PDB file of C-alpha atoms in Angstrom:
ATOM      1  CA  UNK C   1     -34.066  41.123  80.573  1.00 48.00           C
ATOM      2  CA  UNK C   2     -33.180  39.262  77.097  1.00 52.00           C
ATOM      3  CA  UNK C   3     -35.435  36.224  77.052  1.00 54.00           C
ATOM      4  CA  UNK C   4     -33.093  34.897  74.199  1.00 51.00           C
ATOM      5  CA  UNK C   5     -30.289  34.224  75.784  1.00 51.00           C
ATOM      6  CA  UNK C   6     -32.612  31.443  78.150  1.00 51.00           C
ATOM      7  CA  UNK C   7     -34.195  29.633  75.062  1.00 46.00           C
ATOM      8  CA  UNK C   8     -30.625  29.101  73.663  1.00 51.00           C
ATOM      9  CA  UNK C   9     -30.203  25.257  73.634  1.00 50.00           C
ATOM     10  CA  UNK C  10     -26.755  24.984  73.447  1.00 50.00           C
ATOM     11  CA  UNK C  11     -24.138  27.316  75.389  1.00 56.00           C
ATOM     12  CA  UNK C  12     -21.030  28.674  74.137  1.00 51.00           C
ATOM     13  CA  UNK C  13     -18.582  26.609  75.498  1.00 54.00           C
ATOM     14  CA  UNK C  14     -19.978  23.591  73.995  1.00 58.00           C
ATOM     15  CA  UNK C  15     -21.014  25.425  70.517  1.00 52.00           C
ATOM     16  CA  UNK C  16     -17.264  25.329  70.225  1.00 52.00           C
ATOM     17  CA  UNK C  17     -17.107  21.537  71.030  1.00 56.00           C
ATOM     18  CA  UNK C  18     -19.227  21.115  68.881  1.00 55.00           C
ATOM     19  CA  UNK C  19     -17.933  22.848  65.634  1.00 55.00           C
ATOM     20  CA  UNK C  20     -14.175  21.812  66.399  1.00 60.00           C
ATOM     21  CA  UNK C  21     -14.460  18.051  65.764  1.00 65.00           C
ATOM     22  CA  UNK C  22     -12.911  16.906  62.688  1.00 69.00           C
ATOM     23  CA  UNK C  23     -13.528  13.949  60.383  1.00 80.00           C
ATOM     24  CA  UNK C  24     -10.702  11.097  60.718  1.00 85.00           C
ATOM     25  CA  UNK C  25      -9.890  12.464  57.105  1.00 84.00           C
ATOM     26  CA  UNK C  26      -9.288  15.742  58.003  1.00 80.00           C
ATOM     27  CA  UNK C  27      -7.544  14.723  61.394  1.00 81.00           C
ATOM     28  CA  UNK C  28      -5.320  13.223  59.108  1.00 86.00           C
ATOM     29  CA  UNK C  29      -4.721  15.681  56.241  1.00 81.00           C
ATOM     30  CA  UNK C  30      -3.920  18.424  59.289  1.00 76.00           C
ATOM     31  CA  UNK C  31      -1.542  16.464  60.920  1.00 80.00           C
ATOM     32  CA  UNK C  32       0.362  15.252  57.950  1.00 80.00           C
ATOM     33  CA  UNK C  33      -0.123  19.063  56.725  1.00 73.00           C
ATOM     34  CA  UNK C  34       1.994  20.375  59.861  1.00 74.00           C
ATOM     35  CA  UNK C  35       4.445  17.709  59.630  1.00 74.00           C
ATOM     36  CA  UNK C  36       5.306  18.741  56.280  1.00 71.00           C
ATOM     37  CA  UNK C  37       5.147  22.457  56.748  1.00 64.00           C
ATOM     38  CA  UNK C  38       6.677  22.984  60.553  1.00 59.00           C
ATOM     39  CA  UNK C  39       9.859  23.962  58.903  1.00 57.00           C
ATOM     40  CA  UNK C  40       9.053  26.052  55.498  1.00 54.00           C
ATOM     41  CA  UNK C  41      10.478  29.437  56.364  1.00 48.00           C
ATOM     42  CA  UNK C  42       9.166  30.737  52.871  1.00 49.00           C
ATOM     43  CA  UNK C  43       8.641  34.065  52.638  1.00 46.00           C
ATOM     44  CA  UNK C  44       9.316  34.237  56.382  1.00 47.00           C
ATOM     45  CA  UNK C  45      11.738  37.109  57.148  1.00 49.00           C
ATOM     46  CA  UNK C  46      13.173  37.802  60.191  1.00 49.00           C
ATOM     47  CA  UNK C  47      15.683  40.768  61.502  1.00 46.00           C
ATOM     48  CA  UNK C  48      17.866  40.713  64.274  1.00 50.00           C
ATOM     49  CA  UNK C  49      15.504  41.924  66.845  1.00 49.00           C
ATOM     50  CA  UNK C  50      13.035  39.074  66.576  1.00 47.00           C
ATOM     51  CA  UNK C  51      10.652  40.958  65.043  1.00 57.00           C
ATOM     52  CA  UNK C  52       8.957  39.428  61.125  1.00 67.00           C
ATOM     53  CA  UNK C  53       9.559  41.664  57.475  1.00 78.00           C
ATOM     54  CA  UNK C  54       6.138  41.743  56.347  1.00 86.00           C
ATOM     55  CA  UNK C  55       6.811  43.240  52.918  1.00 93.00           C
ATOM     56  CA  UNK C  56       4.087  44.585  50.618  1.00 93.00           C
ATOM     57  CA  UNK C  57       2.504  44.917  47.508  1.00 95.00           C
ATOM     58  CA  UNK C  58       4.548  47.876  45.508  1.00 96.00           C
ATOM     59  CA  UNK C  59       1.740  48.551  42.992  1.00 95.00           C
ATOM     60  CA  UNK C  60      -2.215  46.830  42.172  1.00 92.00           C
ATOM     61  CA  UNK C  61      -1.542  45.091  38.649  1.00 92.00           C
ATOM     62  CA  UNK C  62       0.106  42.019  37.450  1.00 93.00           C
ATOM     63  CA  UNK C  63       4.094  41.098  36.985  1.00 94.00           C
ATOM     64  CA  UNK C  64       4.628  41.541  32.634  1.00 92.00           C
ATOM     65  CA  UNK C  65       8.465  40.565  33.007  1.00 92.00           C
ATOM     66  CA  UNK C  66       9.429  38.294  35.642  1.00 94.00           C
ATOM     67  CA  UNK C  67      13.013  38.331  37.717  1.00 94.00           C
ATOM     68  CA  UNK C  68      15.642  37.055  35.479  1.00 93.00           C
ATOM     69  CA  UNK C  69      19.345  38.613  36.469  1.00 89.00           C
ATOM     70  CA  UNK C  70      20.773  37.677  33.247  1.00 88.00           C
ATOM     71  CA  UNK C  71      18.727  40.697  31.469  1.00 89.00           C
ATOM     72  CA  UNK C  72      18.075  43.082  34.889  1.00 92.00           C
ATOM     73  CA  UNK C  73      17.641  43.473  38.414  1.00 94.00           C
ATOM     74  CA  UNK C  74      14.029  43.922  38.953  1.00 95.00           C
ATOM     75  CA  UNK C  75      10.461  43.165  38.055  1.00 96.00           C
ATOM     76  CA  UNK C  76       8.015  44.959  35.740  1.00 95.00           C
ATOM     77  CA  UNK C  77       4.703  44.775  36.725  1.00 95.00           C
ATOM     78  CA  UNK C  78       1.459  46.155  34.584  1.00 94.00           C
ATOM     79  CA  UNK C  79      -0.805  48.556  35.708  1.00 94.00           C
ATOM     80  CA  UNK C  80      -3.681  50.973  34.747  1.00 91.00           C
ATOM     81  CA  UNK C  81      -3.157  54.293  34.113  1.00 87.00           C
ATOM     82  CA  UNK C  82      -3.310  56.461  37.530  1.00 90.00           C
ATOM     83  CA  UNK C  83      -1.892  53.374  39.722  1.00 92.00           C
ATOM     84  CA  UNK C  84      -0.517  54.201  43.243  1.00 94.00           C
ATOM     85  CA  UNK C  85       3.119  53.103  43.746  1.00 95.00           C
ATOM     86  CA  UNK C  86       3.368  52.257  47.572  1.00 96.00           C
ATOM     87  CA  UNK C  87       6.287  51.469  49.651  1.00 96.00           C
ATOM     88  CA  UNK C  88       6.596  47.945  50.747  1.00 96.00           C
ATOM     89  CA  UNK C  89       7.928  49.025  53.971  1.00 94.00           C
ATOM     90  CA  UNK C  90       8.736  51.441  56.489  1.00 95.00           C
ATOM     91  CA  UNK C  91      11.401  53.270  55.370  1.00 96.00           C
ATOM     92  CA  UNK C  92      13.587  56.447  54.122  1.00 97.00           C
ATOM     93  CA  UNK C  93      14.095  58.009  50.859  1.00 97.00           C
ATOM     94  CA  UNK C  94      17.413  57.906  49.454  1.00 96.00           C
ATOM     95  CA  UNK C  95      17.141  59.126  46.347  1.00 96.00           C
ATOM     96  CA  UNK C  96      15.352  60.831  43.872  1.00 96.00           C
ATOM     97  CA  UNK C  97      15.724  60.874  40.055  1.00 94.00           C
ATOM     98  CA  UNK C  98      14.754  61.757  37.029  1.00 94.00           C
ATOM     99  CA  UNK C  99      15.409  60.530  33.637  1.00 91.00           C
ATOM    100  CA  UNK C 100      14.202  59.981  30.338  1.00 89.00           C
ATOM    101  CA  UNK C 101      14.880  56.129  30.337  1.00 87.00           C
ATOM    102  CA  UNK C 102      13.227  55.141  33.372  1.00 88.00           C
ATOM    103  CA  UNK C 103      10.965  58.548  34.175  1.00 90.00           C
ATOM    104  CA  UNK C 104      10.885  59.712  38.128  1.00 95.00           C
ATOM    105  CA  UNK C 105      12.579  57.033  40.357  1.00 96.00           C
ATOM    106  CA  UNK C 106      12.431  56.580  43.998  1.00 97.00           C
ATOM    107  CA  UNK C 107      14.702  54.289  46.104  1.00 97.00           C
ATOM    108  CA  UNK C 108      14.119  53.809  49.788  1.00 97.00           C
ATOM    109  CA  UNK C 109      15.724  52.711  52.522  1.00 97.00           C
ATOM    110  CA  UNK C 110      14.485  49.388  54.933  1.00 95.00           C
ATOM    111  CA  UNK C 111      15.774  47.632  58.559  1.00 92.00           C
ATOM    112  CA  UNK C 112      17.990  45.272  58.096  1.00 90.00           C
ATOM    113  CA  UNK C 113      19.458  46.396  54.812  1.00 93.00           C
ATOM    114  CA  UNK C 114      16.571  45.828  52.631  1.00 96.00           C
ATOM    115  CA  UNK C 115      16.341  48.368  49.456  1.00 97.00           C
ATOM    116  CA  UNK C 116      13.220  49.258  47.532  1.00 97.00           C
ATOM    117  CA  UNK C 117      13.861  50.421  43.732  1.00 97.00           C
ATOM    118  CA  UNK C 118      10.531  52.152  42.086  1.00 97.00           C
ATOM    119  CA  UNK C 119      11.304  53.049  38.585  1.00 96.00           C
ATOM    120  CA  UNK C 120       8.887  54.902  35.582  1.00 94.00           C
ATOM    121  CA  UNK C 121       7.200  56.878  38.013  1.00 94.00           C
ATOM    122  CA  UNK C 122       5.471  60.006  36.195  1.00 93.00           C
ATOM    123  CA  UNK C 123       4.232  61.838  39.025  1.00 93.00           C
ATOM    124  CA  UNK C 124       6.513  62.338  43.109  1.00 94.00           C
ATOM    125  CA  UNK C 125       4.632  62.580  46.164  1.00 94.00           C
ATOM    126  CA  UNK C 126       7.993  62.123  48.523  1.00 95.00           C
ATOM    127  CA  UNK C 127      11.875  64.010  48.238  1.00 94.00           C
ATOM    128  CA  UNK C 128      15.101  62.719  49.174  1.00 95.00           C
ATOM    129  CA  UNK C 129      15.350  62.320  53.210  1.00 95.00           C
ATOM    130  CA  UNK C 130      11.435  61.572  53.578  1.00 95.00           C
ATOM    131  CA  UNK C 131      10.231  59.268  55.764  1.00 96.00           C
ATOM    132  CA  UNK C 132       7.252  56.358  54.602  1.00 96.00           C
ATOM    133  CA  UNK C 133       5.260  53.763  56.264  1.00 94.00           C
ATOM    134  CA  UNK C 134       4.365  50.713  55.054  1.00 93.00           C
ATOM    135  CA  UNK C 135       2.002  50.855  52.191  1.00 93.00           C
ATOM    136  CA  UNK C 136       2.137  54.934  51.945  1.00 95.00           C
ATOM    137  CA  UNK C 137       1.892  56.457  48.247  1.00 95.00           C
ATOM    138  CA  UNK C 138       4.924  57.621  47.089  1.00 96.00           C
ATOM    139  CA  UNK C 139       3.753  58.618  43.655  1.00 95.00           C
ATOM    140  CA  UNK C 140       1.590  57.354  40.918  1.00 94.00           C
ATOM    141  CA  UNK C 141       2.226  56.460  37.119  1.00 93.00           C
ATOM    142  CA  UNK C 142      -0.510  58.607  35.358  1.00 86.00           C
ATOM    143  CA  UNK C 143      -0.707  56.645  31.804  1.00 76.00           C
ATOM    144  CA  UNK C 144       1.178  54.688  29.147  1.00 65.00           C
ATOM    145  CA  UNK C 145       4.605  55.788  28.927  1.00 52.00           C
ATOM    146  CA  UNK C 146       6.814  53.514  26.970  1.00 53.00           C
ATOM    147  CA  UNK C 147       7.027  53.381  23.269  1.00 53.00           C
ATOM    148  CA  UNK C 148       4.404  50.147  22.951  1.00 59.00           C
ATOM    149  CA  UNK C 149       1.761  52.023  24.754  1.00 66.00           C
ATOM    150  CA  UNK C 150       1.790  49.870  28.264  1.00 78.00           C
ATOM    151  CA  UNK C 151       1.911  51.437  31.927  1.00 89.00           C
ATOM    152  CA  UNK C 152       4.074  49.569  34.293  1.00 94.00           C
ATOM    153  CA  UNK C 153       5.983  49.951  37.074  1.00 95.00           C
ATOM    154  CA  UNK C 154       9.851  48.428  37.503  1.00 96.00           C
ATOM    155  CA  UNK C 155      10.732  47.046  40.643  1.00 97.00           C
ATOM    156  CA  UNK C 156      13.801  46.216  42.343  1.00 97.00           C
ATOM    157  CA  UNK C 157      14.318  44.459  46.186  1.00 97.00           C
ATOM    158  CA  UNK C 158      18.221  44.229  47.372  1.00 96.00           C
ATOM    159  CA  UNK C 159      19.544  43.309  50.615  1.00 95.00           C
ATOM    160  CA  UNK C 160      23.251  43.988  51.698  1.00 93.00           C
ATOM    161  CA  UNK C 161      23.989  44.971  47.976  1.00 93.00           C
ATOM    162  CA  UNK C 162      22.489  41.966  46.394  1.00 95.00           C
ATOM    163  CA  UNK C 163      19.610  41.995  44.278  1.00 96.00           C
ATOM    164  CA  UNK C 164      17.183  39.986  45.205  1.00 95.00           C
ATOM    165  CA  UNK C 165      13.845  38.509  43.100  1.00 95.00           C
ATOM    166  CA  UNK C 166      10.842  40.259  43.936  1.00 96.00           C
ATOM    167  CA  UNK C 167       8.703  37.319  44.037  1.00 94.00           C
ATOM    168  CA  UNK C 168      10.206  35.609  47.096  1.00 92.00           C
ATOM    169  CA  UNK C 169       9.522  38.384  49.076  1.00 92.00           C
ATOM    170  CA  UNK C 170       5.668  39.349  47.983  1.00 93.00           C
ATOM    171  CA  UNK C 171       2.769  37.842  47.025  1.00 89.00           C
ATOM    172  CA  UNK C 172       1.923  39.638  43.440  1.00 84.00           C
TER     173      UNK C 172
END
């Protein structure tokens, strides 16, 4: 027999009474809070079926060239040498490539006519017609491999043929 659970002074049900009460102030700020926010849809994307887009991270580093459509389609985000590109969802490869512009390049196929474009990939992990999961390593970008010495990854989103900016979609 547990002899703790007697000397307890104050039972669950009202432990949570007692650590749910809220200042006037905060009463306030919360209610004004969900006033404001009931209808931001930001990053918020939903397919037919019901179901959310939950879209992420590509590659661990920070965005070096942000989404600008007047000079190209995509992002180019900094990383160490030996970073893990990852798909940002479940999806297919649709192509493979190879040149000496933009290195390996993988683009994959999402629901609801979401495309992923990976670009300056030096190493593949995935072909043509493979299927990925949400976050799975596709490949990796081993070190420096521009002509100013910097390892980075370029990124493109596009839905329905559009590009779209990166940064709407995921939190970098």
């Amino acid at each position: 027999v547990d002899s703790v659970t007697e000397l307890d002074s104050i039972k669950l049900e009202n432990l949570t009474k007692v650590f749910d009460v809220k200042t006037e102030a905060e009463a306030n700020f919360c209610k004004n809070f969900e006033e404001t926010e009931k209808y931001n849809t930001i990053n918020v994307k939903q397919v037919p079926d019901g179901q959310m887009m939950v879209f992420m991270k590509p590659v661990n580093g920070v965005v070096g060239e942000s989404y600008n459509l007047n000079l190209s389609f995509g992002i180019k985000i900094m990383v160490t040498p030996n970073a893990s590109i990852k798909s940002i969802q479940n999806g297919t490869i649709i192509s493979t490539d190879y040149t000496l512009e933009n290195g390996y390049t993988i683009v994959v196929q999402h629901n609801d006519g979401y495309i992923s474009v990976y670009k300056n990939i030096t190493q593949l992990f995935k072909q043509t017609g493979d299927e990925v999961k949400s976050g799975e390593v596709t490949g990796i970008i081993e070190d420096a491999a521009d002509i100013h010495n910097e390892s980075y990854l370029y990124f493109e989103m596009w839905r329905n043929g559009k590009p779209l900016n990166p940064a709407d979609y995921i939190i970098f």
